PDB file of C-alpha atoms in Angstrom:
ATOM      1  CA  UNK A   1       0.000   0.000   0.000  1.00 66.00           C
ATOM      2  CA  UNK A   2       1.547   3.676  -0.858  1.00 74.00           C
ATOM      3  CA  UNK A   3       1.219   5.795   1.748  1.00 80.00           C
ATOM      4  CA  UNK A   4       0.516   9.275   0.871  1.00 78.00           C
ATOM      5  CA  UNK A   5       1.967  12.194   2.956  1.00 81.00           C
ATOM      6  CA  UNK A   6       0.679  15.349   2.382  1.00 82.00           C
ATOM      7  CA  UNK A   7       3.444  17.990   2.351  1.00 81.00           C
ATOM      8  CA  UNK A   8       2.777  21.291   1.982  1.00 83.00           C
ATOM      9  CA  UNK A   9       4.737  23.270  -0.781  1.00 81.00           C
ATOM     10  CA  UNK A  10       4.584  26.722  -0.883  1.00 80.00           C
ATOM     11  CA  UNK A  11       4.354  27.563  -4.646  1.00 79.00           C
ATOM     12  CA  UNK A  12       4.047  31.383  -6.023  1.00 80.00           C
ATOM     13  CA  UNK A  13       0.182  32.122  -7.451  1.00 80.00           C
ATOM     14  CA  UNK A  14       0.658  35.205  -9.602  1.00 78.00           C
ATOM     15  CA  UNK A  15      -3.214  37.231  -8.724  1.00 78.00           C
ATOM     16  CA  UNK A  16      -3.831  39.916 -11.569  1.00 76.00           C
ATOM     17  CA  UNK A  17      -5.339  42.336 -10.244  1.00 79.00           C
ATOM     18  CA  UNK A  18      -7.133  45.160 -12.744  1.00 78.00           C
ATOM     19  CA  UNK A  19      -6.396  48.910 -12.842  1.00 78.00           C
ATOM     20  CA  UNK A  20      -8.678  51.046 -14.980  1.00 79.00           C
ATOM     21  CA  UNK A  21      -6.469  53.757 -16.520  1.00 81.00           C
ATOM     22  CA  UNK A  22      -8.326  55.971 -19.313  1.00 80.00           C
ATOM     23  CA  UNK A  23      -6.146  56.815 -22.106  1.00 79.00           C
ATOM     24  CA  UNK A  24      -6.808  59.043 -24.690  1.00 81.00           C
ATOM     25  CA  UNK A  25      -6.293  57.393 -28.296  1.00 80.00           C
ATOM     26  CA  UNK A  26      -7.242  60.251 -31.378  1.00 80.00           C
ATOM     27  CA  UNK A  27     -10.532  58.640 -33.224  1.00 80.00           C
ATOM     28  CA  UNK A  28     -11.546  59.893 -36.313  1.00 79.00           C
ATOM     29  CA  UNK A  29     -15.204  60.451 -36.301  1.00 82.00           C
ATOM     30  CA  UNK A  30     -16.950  60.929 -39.559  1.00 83.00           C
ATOM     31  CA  UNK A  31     -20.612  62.946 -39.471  1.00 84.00           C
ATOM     32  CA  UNK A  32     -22.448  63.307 -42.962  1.00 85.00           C
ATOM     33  CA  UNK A  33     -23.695  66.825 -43.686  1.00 86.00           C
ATOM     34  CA  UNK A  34     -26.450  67.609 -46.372  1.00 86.00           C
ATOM     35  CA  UNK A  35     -25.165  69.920 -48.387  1.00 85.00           C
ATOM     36  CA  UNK A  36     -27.929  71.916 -51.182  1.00 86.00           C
ATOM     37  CA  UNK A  37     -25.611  71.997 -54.495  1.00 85.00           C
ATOM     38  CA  UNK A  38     -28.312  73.873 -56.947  1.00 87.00           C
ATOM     39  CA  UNK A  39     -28.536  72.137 -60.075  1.00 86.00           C
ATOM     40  CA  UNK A  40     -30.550  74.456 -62.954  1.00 86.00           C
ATOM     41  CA  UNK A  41     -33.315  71.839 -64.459  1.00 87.00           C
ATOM     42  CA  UNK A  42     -34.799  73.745 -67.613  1.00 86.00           C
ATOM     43  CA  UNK A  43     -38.051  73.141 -67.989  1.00 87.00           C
ATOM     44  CA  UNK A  44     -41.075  73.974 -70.478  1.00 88.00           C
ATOM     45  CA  UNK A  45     -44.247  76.079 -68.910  1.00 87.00           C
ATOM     46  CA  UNK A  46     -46.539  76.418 -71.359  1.00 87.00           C
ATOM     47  CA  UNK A  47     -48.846  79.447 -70.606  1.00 88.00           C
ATOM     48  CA  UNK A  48     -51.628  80.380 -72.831  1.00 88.00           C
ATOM     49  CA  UNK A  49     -52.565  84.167 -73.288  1.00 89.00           C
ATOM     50  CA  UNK A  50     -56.066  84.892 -74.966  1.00 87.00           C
ATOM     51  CA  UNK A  51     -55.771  86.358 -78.077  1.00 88.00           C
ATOM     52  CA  UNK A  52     -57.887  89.433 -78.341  1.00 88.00           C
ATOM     53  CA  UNK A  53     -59.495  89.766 -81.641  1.00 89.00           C
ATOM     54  CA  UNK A  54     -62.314  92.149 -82.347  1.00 88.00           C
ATOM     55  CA  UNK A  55     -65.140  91.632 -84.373  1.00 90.00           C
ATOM     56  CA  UNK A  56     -67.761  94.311 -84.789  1.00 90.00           C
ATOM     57  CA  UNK A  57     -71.207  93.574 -84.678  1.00 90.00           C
ATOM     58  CA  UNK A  58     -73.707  96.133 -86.242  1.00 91.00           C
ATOM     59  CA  UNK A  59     -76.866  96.628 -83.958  1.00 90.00           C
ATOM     60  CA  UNK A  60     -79.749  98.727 -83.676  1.00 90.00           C
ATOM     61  CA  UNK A  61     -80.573 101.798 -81.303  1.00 89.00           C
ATOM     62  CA  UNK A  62     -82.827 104.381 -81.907  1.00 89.00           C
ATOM     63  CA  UNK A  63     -81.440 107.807 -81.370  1.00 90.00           C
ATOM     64  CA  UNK A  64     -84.280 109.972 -80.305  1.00 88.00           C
ATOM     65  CA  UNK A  65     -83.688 113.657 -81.974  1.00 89.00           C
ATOM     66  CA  UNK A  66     -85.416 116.663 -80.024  1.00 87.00           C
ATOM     67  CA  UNK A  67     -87.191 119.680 -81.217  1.00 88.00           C
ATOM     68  CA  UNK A  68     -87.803 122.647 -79.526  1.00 88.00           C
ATOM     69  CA  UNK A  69     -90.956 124.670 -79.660  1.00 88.00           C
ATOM     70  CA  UNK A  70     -90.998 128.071 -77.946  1.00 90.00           C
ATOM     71  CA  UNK A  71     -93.841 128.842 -76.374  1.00 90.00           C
ATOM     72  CA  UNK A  72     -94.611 131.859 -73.744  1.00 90.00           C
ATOM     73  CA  UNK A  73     -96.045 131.134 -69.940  1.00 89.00           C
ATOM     74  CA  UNK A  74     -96.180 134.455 -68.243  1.00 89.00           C
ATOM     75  CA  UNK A  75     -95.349 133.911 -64.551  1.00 87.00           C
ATOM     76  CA  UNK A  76     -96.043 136.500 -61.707  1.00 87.00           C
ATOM     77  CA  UNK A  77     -92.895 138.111 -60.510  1.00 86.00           C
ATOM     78  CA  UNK A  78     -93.020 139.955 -57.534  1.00 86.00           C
ATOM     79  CA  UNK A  79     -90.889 143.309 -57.394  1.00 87.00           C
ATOM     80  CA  UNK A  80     -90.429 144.752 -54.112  1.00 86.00           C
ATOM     81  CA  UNK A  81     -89.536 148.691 -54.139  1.00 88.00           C
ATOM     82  CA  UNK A  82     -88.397 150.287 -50.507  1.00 88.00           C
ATOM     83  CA  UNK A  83     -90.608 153.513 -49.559  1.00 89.00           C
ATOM     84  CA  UNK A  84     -88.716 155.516 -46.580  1.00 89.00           C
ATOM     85  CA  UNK A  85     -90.892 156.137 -44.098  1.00 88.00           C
ATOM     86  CA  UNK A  86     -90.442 158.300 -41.236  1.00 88.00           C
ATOM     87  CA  UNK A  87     -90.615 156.553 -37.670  1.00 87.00           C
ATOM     88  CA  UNK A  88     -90.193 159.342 -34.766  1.00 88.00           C
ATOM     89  CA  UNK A  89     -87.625 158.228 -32.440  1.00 88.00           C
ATOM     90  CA  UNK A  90     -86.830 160.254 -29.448  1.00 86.00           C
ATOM     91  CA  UNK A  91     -83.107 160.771 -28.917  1.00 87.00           C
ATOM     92  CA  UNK A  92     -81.803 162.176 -25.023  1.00 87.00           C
ATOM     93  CA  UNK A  93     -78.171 163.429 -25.635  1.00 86.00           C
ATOM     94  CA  UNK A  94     -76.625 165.401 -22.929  1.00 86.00           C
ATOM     95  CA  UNK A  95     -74.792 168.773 -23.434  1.00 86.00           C
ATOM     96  CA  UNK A  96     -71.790 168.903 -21.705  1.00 86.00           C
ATOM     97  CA  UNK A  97     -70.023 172.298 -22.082  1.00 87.00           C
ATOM     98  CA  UNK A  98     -66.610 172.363 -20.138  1.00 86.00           C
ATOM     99  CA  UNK A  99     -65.540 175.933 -19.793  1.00 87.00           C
ATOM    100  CA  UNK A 100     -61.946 176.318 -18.139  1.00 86.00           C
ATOM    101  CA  UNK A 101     -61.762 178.083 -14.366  1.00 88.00           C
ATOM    102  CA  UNK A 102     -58.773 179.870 -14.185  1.00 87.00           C
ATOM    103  CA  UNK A 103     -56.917 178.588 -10.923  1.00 87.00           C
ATOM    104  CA  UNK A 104     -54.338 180.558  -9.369  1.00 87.00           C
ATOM    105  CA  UNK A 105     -51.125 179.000  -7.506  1.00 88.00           C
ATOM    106  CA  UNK A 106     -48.508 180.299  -5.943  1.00 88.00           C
ATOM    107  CA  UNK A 107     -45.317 178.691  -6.448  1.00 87.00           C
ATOM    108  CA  UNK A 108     -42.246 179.492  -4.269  1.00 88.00           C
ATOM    109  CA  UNK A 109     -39.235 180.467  -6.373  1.00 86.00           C
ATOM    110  CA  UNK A 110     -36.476 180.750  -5.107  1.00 86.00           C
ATOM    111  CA  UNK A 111     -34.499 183.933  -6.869  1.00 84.00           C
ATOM    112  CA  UNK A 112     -31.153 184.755  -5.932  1.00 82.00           C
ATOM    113  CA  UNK A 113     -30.910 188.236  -3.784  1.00 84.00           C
ATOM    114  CA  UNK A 114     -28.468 190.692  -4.786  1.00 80.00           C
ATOM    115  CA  UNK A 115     -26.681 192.766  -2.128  1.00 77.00           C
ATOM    116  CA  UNK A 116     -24.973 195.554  -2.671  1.00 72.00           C
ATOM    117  CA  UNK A 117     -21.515 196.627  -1.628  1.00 69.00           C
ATOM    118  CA  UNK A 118     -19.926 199.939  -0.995  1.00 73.00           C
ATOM    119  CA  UNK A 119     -17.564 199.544  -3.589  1.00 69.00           C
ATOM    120  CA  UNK A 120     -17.428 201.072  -6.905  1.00 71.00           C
ATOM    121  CA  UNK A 121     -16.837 199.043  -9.741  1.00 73.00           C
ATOM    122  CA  UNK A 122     -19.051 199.026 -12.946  1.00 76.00           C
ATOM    123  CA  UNK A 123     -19.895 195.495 -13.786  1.00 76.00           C
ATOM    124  CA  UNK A 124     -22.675 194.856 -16.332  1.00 79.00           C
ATOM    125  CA  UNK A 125     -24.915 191.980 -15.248  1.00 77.00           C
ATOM    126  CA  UNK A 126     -27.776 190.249 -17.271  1.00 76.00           C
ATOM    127  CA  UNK A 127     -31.426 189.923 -15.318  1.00 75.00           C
ATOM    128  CA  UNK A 128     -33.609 188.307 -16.752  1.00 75.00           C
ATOM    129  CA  UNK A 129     -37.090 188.720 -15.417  1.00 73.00           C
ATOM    130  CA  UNK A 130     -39.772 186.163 -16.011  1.00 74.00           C
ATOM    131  CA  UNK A 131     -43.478 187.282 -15.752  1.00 76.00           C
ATOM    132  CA  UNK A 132     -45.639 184.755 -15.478  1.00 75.00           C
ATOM    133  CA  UNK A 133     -49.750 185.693 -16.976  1.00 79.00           C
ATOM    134  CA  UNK A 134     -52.814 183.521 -17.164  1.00 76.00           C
ATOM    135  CA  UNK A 135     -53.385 183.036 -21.143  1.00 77.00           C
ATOM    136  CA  UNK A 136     -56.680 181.223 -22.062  1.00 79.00           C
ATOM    137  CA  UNK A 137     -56.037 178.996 -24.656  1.00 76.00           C
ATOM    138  CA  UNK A 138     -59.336 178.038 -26.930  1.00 76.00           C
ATOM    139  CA  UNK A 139     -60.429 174.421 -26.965  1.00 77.00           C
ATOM    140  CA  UNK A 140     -63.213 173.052 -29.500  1.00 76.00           C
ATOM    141  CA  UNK A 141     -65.537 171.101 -27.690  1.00 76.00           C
ATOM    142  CA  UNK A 142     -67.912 168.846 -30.185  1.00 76.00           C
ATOM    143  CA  UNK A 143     -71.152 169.469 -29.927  1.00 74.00           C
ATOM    144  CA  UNK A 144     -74.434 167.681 -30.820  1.00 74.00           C
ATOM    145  CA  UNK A 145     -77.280 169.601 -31.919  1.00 73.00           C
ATOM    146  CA  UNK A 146     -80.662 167.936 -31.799  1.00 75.00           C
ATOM    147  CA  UNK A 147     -82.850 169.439 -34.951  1.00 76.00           C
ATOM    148  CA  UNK A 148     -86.451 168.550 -34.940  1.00 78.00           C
ATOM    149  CA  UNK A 149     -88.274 168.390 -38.280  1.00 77.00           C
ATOM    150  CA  UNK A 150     -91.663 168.817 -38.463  1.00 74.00           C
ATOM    151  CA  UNK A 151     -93.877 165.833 -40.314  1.00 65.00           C
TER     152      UNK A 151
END
């Protein structure tokens, strides 16, 4: 019989153990685009435009001609003629006669006084004397004068 011994052995068990890491590796991304390119198409419109063409057709209408026939109608006009008449109307107008009062005033004026000296010596001096008179000066006053005419 084999007798089995169970040694341990110590062998190395390699563990992997996983680190995420993000690199960056340039992609090339391709994205369609519609692009409008204008392409001319000719194409035939056919439009149709009447056609005017006249044609004159002849009818009938009476034209109605007008004669004139004088004849007089005598129609009352009335004529009015203005007559003056006299209406008496009684006008009050006032007189007023204004006849000037003559008012004296005495003003103080003051006139230089001359005194004279004992000495002799000829000197010619001007003096001038002002006299002063009440003058009446006529005014025209209108004046309305009522006349009265008999009927």
């Amino acid at each position: 019989k084999i007798e089995v011994e169970k040694v341990e052995k110590q062998v190395e068990k390699t563990v992997i153990e996983l680190v995420q890491r993000p690199v960056e590796i340039p992609q090339v991304e391709i994205q369609t685009k519609a692009v409008e390119v204008t392409k001319v198409e000719v194409r035939e419109v056919v439009k149709q435009v009447p056609k005017i063409e006249v044609q004159y057709v002849e009818k009938q209408v009476p034209k109605p001609i007008i004669e004139y026939v004088e004849r007089i109608v005598e129609v009352p006009q009335i004529i009015y003629e203005e007559k003056i008449v006299e209406v008496p109307e009684v006008e009050i107008q006032e007189l007023i006669r204004q006849v000037p009062v003559p008012v004296v005033q005495y003003v103080d004026k003051h006139v230089p006084k001359i005194r004279l000296h004992a000495v002799e010596r000829a000197v010619d001096l001007p003096v001038i004397v002002r006299e002063e008179k009440v003058v009446e000066v006529p005014t025209t006053l209108p004046v309305q004068l009522e006349v009265k005419v008999p009927k």
